[in-house]
Amino acid sequence: MKTRNTLLLTLLVAVTCLLPSSFALNLKDIPVLKYGTAWKKEETAKLVQKAINAGFYHIDTACQPRHYREDLVGVGWRAAANELNLKREDLWLQTKFSGLSAHDPSNVPYDVQSPLEERVRQSLAKSLLNLQTEYIDSWLMHGPENNWDDHFKVWRTMEEAVDEGKVRQIGLSNFYRLEDVVWAYDNARIKPAVIQNRFYKDSGHDVKIRAFCKEKDIEYQSFWTLTANPDAYRHPQALELAKKKGISPEALFYAFCMALGISPMDGSTDEGHMKDDIELMNRIRSGENIFADSSEMAIIGDALGTPNWNTIEEEDEL
């Protein structure tokens, strides 16, 4: 007679076989590639639908009409869900509250005359409407406010949304000073679950912030991941390593980031690249080590131009 554990394993395998090959059984598994929707404009819905079809189940956007069509993200994920017979809980949606300075003055998604706390609430209400959902998986403060009093007015209102069940977790974006991240963390009732920053040389690739995130079990998400770092994955040794691994130089850099515990934003508009990137992520999440050892990692890392780029302990396995 089969044991209970054997029966459960058999059931899990059977269920998995019924799902798309790229389906993430646990959406909380990190690091993970997330589909970024900035600057997609009128193509947003079509691209989000293609991304989900390719296997992206984490989608990032913002309630910032200047750079995002959050409403079309809602259209896109709904179309993909209908096509693939997915439920809302099968997807992970992340959006952001953007302060006044981040908006085109002619197109602000809240009443600029309202108190700051009310602007935050109005932004969330707009996001829920745009994304056609009753809850947000992850809601970020898109950037620092002008002072700490205003910061905590925003943050306390975001905490309130978690208490009300409208939001599952909250986090920070575009915070580049470690002391600011630590202060925000230490003084928060509900701790930030995410730091999303531009991953580039000018910030030292956030070495200290990434170490803090690792210590506090915070997901570090990167954007401008490829755009800001071509020298790291297009030099001759990196190209040779990518060829050896049978993947593109860009995919090699995503693998490098994920080996460091980073969840990169992937904004590809090419359906083939989307599928290739998800195939790579699935290889990594199934336990494959893309990099054989630390010396292969260093081929990429040492070209970043940032000393001490590696926040992984020496004894950690890649």
Coordinates of C-alpha atoms in Angstrom, one line a residue:
M1 CA 0.0 0.0 0.0
K2 CA 1.3 3.5 -0.9
T3 CA 2.2 5.7 2.0
R4 CA 0.4 9.0 2.6
N5 CA 3.5 11.0 1.4
T6 CA 3.7 8.9 -1.8
L7 CA 0.1 9.5 -2.5
L8 CA 0.5 13.3 -2.0
L9 CA 3.6 13.3 -4.2
T10 CA 1.7 11.5 -6.9
L11 CA -1.2 14.0 -6.7
L12 CA 1.2 16.9 -6.9
V13 CA 2.8 15.5 -10.0
A14 CA -0.6 14.9 -11.6
V15 CA -1.7 18.4 -10.8
T16 CA 1.5 19.9 -12.1
C17 CA 1.1 18.1 -15.4
L18 CA -2.2 19.8 -15.9
L19 CA -0.7 23.3 -15.6
P20 CA 1.4 25.3 -18.1
S21 CA 5.0 24.1 -17.9
S22 CA 6.1 27.6 -16.6
F23 CA 3.4 27.8 -13.9
A24 CA 4.7 28.7 -10.5
L25 CA 3.1 26.6 -7.9
N26 CA 4.2 29.0 -5.2
L27 CA 4.1 32.7 -6.3
K28 CA 6.1 33.6 -3.3
D29 CA 9.2 31.8 -4.5
I30 CA 12.0 34.3 -5.1
P31 CA 14.0 35.3 -6.9
V32 CA 11.9 35.4 -10.0
L33 CA 11.7 37.2 -13.3
K34 CA 8.9 39.8 -13.2
Y35 CA 7.3 41.3 -16.3
G36 CA 7.9 45.1 -16.4
T37 CA 5.3 47.2 -18.2
A38 CA 6.8 50.7 -18.2
W39 CA 6.8 52.6 -21.5
K40 CA 4.7 50.0 -23.3
K41 CA 1.9 52.5 -24.0
E42 CA -0.9 51.3 -26.2
E43 CA 0.8 47.9 -26.7
T44 CA 0.6 47.2 -23.0
A45 CA -2.4 44.9 -23.0
K46 CA -1.2 42.8 -25.9
L47 CA 2.3 42.5 -24.4
V48 CA 1.0 41.5 -20.9
Q49 CA -1.2 38.8 -22.5
K50 CA 1.9 37.5 -24.4
A51 CA 4.0 37.6 -21.3
I52 CA 1.6 35.6 -19.3
N53 CA 1.2 33.1 -22.1
A54 CA 5.0 32.8 -22.1
G55 CA 5.0 32.0 -18.4
F56 CA 5.4 35.4 -16.6
Y57 CA 3.1 35.2 -13.5
H58 CA 4.5 38.2 -11.8
I59 CA 3.5 41.5 -13.4
D60 CA 4.8 45.0 -12.4
T61 CA 3.1 48.3 -13.1
A62 CA 2.4 51.7 -11.5
C63 CA -0.4 54.2 -11.1
Q64 CA 1.6 56.7 -13.0
P65 CA 0.1 57.5 -16.4
R66 CA 3.2 59.3 -17.5
H67 CA 5.1 56.0 -17.9
Y68 CA 2.5 53.2 -17.4
R69 CA -0.8 52.1 -18.8
E70 CA -2.0 50.4 -15.7
D71 CA -5.5 50.1 -17.1
L72 CA -4.2 48.1 -20.0
V73 CA -2.3 45.8 -17.7
G74 CA -5.7 45.0 -16.3
V75 CA -7.1 44.3 -19.8
G76 CA -4.0 42.2 -20.6
W77 CA -4.0 39.9 -17.6
R78 CA -7.8 39.4 -17.8
A79 CA -7.5 38.3 -21.5
A80 CA -4.6 35.9 -20.6
A81 CA -6.5 34.5 -17.7
N82 CA -9.6 33.8 -19.8
E83 CA -7.4 32.2 -22.5
L84 CA -5.5 30.0 -20.1
N85 CA -8.3 29.4 -17.6
L86 CA -6.3 31.1 -14.8
K87 CA -7.8 32.5 -11.6
R88 CA -6.8 35.8 -10.1
E89 CA -4.8 34.0 -7.3
D90 CA -2.7 32.4 -10.0
L91 CA -1.1 35.7 -10.8
W92 CA 0.9 38.2 -8.8
L93 CA 0.2 41.9 -9.5
Q94 CA 2.4 44.7 -8.2
T95 CA 1.8 48.4 -8.6
K96 CA 2.9 51.7 -7.0
F97 CA 1.8 54.9 -5.4
S98 CA 3.6 57.8 -7.2
G99 CA 4.0 61.2 -5.5
L100 CA 3.1 64.4 -7.1
S101 CA 6.5 65.1 -8.6
A102 CA 6.4 61.8 -10.5
H103 CA 3.4 62.8 -12.6
D104 CA 2.6 64.9 -15.6
P105 CA 0.7 67.8 -14.0
S106 CA -2.0 67.4 -16.7
N107 CA -2.6 63.7 -15.9
V108 CA -2.6 62.9 -12.1
P109 CA -4.6 59.9 -11.0
Y110 CA -5.8 61.6 -7.8
D111 CA -7.0 65.0 -6.5
V112 CA -3.9 67.0 -5.9
Q113 CA -5.8 69.3 -3.5
S114 CA -6.6 66.4 -1.2
P115 CA -4.5 65.7 1.9
L116 CA -1.5 63.4 1.2
E117 CA -3.1 60.4 2.9
E118 CA -6.3 60.8 0.8
R119 CA -4.1 60.9 -2.4
V120 CA -2.6 57.6 -1.4
R121 CA -6.1 56.1 -0.9
Q122 CA -7.4 57.5 -4.2
S123 CA -4.3 56.1 -6.0
L124 CA -5.0 52.6 -4.6
A125 CA -8.7 52.9 -5.5
K126 CA -7.6 53.8 -9.1
S127 CA -5.2 50.9 -9.2
L128 CA -7.8 48.4 -8.1
L129 CA -10.2 49.7 -10.8
N130 CA -7.5 49.8 -13.5
L131 CA -6.3 46.3 -12.7
Q132 CA -9.8 44.8 -12.4
T133 CA -9.0 43.2 -9.1
E134 CA -10.2 43.3 -5.4
Y135 CA -6.7 43.2 -4.0
I136 CA -3.1 44.0 -4.9
D137 CA -0.3 41.5 -4.2
S138 CA 2.4 44.0 -3.8
W139 CA 2.1 47.9 -3.5
L140 CA 5.2 50.0 -3.5
M141 CA 6.0 53.6 -2.6
H142 CA 7.4 54.7 -6.0
G143 CA 10.0 57.1 -4.5
P144 CA 10.9 59.0 -1.3
E145 CA 8.7 61.9 -0.2
N146 CA 10.4 65.3 0.5
N147 CA 10.6 64.7 4.3
W148 CA 10.1 61.9 6.8
D149 CA 6.8 63.3 8.1
D150 CA 5.3 62.9 4.6
H151 CA 7.0 59.5 4.1
F152 CA 5.2 58.1 7.1
K153 CA 1.9 59.7 6.2
V154 CA 2.2 57.6 3.0
W155 CA 3.5 54.5 4.7
R156 CA 0.9 54.5 7.5
T157 CA -1.8 54.8 4.8
M158 CA -0.3 51.9 2.9
E159 CA -0.2 49.9 6.2
E160 CA -3.9 50.7 6.6
A161 CA -4.6 49.1 3.2
V162 CA -2.8 45.9 4.3
D163 CA -5.0 45.9 7.5
E164 CA -8.1 46.2 5.3
G165 CA -7.1 43.3 3.1
K166 CA -6.8 45.4 -0.1
V167 CA -3.1 44.9 -0.3
R168 CA -1.0 41.7 0.6
Q169 CA 2.4 43.4 1.1
I170 CA 4.0 46.8 0.8
G171 CA 7.5 48.0 -0.2
L172 CA 9.8 50.8 -1.4
S173 CA 11.2 51.8 -4.8
N174 CA 14.0 54.2 -5.7
F175 CA 15.5 54.4 -2.3
Y176 CA 19.3 54.4 -2.8
R177 CA 20.7 55.4 0.6
L178 CA 21.1 52.6 3.1
E179 CA 20.4 54.9 6.0
D180 CA 17.1 55.8 4.5
V181 CA 16.1 52.2 3.9
V182 CA 17.1 51.2 7.5
W183 CA 15.2 54.2 9.0
A184 CA 12.1 53.4 6.9
Y185 CA 12.3 49.7 8.0
D186 CA 13.0 50.4 11.7
N187 CA 10.1 52.8 12.0
A188 CA 7.5 50.8 10.0
R189 CA 4.8 48.8 11.8
I190 CA 4.4 46.6 8.7
K191 CA 7.9 46.1 7.3
P192 CA 8.7 46.6 3.6
A193 CA 8.7 43.3 1.8
V194 CA 10.3 44.7 -1.3
I195 CA 13.0 47.1 -2.4
Q196 CA 12.9 47.9 -6.1
N197 CA 15.8 49.9 -7.5
R198 CA 17.6 50.7 -10.6
F199 CA 20.6 48.3 -10.8
Y200 CA 23.5 50.4 -12.0
K201 CA 27.0 51.5 -11.3
D202 CA 26.1 55.0 -10.0
S203 CA 24.5 53.4 -6.9
G204 CA 27.3 50.9 -6.5
H205 CA 24.7 48.2 -7.6
D206 CA 23.2 48.6 -4.2
V207 CA 25.7 46.3 -2.5
K208 CA 24.9 47.4 1.0
I209 CA 21.2 47.7 0.4
R210 CA 21.2 44.2 -1.1
A211 CA 23.0 42.9 2.0
F212 CA 20.4 44.5 4.2
C213 CA 17.6 43.0 2.2
K214 CA 19.2 39.5 2.5
E215 CA 19.5 40.0 6.3
K216 CA 15.9 41.1 6.7
D217 CA 14.4 38.7 4.1
I218 CA 13.3 41.5 1.8
E219 CA 13.0 40.8 -1.9
Y220 CA 15.4 43.0 -3.9
Q221 CA 14.0 43.8 -7.4
S222 CA 16.0 45.4 -10.1
F223 CA 15.1 47.5 -13.0
W224 CA 17.2 48.9 -15.8
T225 CA 18.9 45.6 -15.3
L226 CA 20.1 45.1 -18.9
T227 CA 20.1 48.8 -20.1
A228 CA 22.5 50.0 -17.4
N229 CA 25.0 47.1 -17.6
P230 CA 25.8 46.1 -21.2
D231 CA 29.6 46.2 -20.4
A232 CA 29.1 43.4 -17.9
Y233 CA 27.5 40.9 -20.3
R234 CA 28.8 41.9 -23.7
H235 CA 32.6 41.7 -23.2
P236 CA 34.4 38.9 -24.9
Q237 CA 34.7 36.5 -21.9
A238 CA 31.0 37.0 -21.1
L239 CA 30.0 36.3 -24.7
E240 CA 32.1 33.2 -24.7
L241 CA 30.5 32.0 -21.4
A242 CA 27.0 32.6 -22.8
K243 CA 27.8 30.6 -25.9
K244 CA 29.2 27.8 -23.7
K245 CA 26.0 27.8 -21.7
G246 CA 23.8 27.9 -24.8
I247 CA 22.0 31.1 -23.8
S248 CA 22.0 34.7 -24.9
P249 CA 24.3 37.2 -23.1
E250 CA 21.2 38.9 -21.8
A251 CA 19.8 35.7 -20.3
L252 CA 23.2 35.1 -18.8
F253 CA 23.0 38.4 -17.0
Y254 CA 19.5 37.6 -15.7
A255 CA 20.9 34.3 -14.4
F256 CA 23.7 36.2 -12.8
C257 CA 21.3 38.5 -11.0
M258 CA 19.1 35.6 -9.8
A259 CA 22.2 33.8 -8.5
L260 CA 22.7 36.9 -6.4
G261 CA 19.1 36.7 -5.1
I262 CA 17.8 39.5 -7.3
S263 CA 14.4 39.5 -8.9
P264 CA 14.9 41.3 -12.2
M265 CA 12.3 43.3 -14.1
D266 CA 12.1 41.8 -17.6
G267 CA 10.5 44.2 -20.2
S268 CA 11.0 42.2 -23.3
T269 CA 8.6 42.9 -26.2
D270 CA 9.7 39.9 -28.2
E271 CA 7.6 36.8 -27.7
G272 CA 10.6 34.5 -28.4
H273 CA 12.8 36.2 -25.9
M274 CA 9.9 36.1 -23.3
K275 CA 9.8 32.3 -23.7
D276 CA 13.5 31.9 -23.6
D277 CA 13.7 33.9 -20.4
I278 CA 11.0 31.9 -18.7
E279 CA 12.7 28.7 -19.8
L280 CA 15.9 29.9 -18.2
M281 CA 14.1 30.8 -15.0
N282 CA 12.5 27.4 -14.8
R283 CA 15.9 25.8 -15.2
I284 CA 17.2 27.9 -12.2
R285 CA 14.1 27.2 -10.1
S286 CA 14.4 23.5 -10.8
G287 CA 17.8 23.5 -9.1
E288 CA 20.1 23.9 -12.1
N289 CA 23.2 26.0 -11.4
I290 CA 23.9 28.0 -14.6
F291 CA 27.2 29.1 -13.2
A292 CA 29.5 26.2 -12.4
D293 CA 31.5 28.1 -9.7
S294 CA 32.3 31.5 -8.3
S295 CA 35.0 32.1 -11.0
E296 CA 32.3 32.0 -13.7
M297 CA 30.1 34.4 -11.7
A298 CA 33.1 36.7 -11.5
I299 CA 33.3 36.9 -15.3
I300 CA 30.2 39.0 -15.1
G301 CA 30.5 40.5 -11.6
D302 CA 34.0 41.9 -12.0
A303 CA 32.9 43.7 -15.2
L304 CA 30.2 45.6 -13.3
G305 CA 32.7 48.2 -12.2
T306 CA 31.5 47.8 -8.6
P307 CA 33.9 46.4 -5.9
N308 CA 32.5 43.8 -3.6
W309 CA 29.5 43.2 -5.9
N310 CA 28.8 39.8 -4.4
T311 CA 26.5 39.8 -1.4
I312 CA 26.5 36.0 -1.3
E313 CA 28.5 34.4 1.5
E314 CA 31.6 32.6 0.3
E315 CA 30.3 29.3 1.6
D316 CA 26.9 29.6 0.0
E317 CA 26.2 27.4 -3.0
L318 CA 25.5 29.1 -6.3

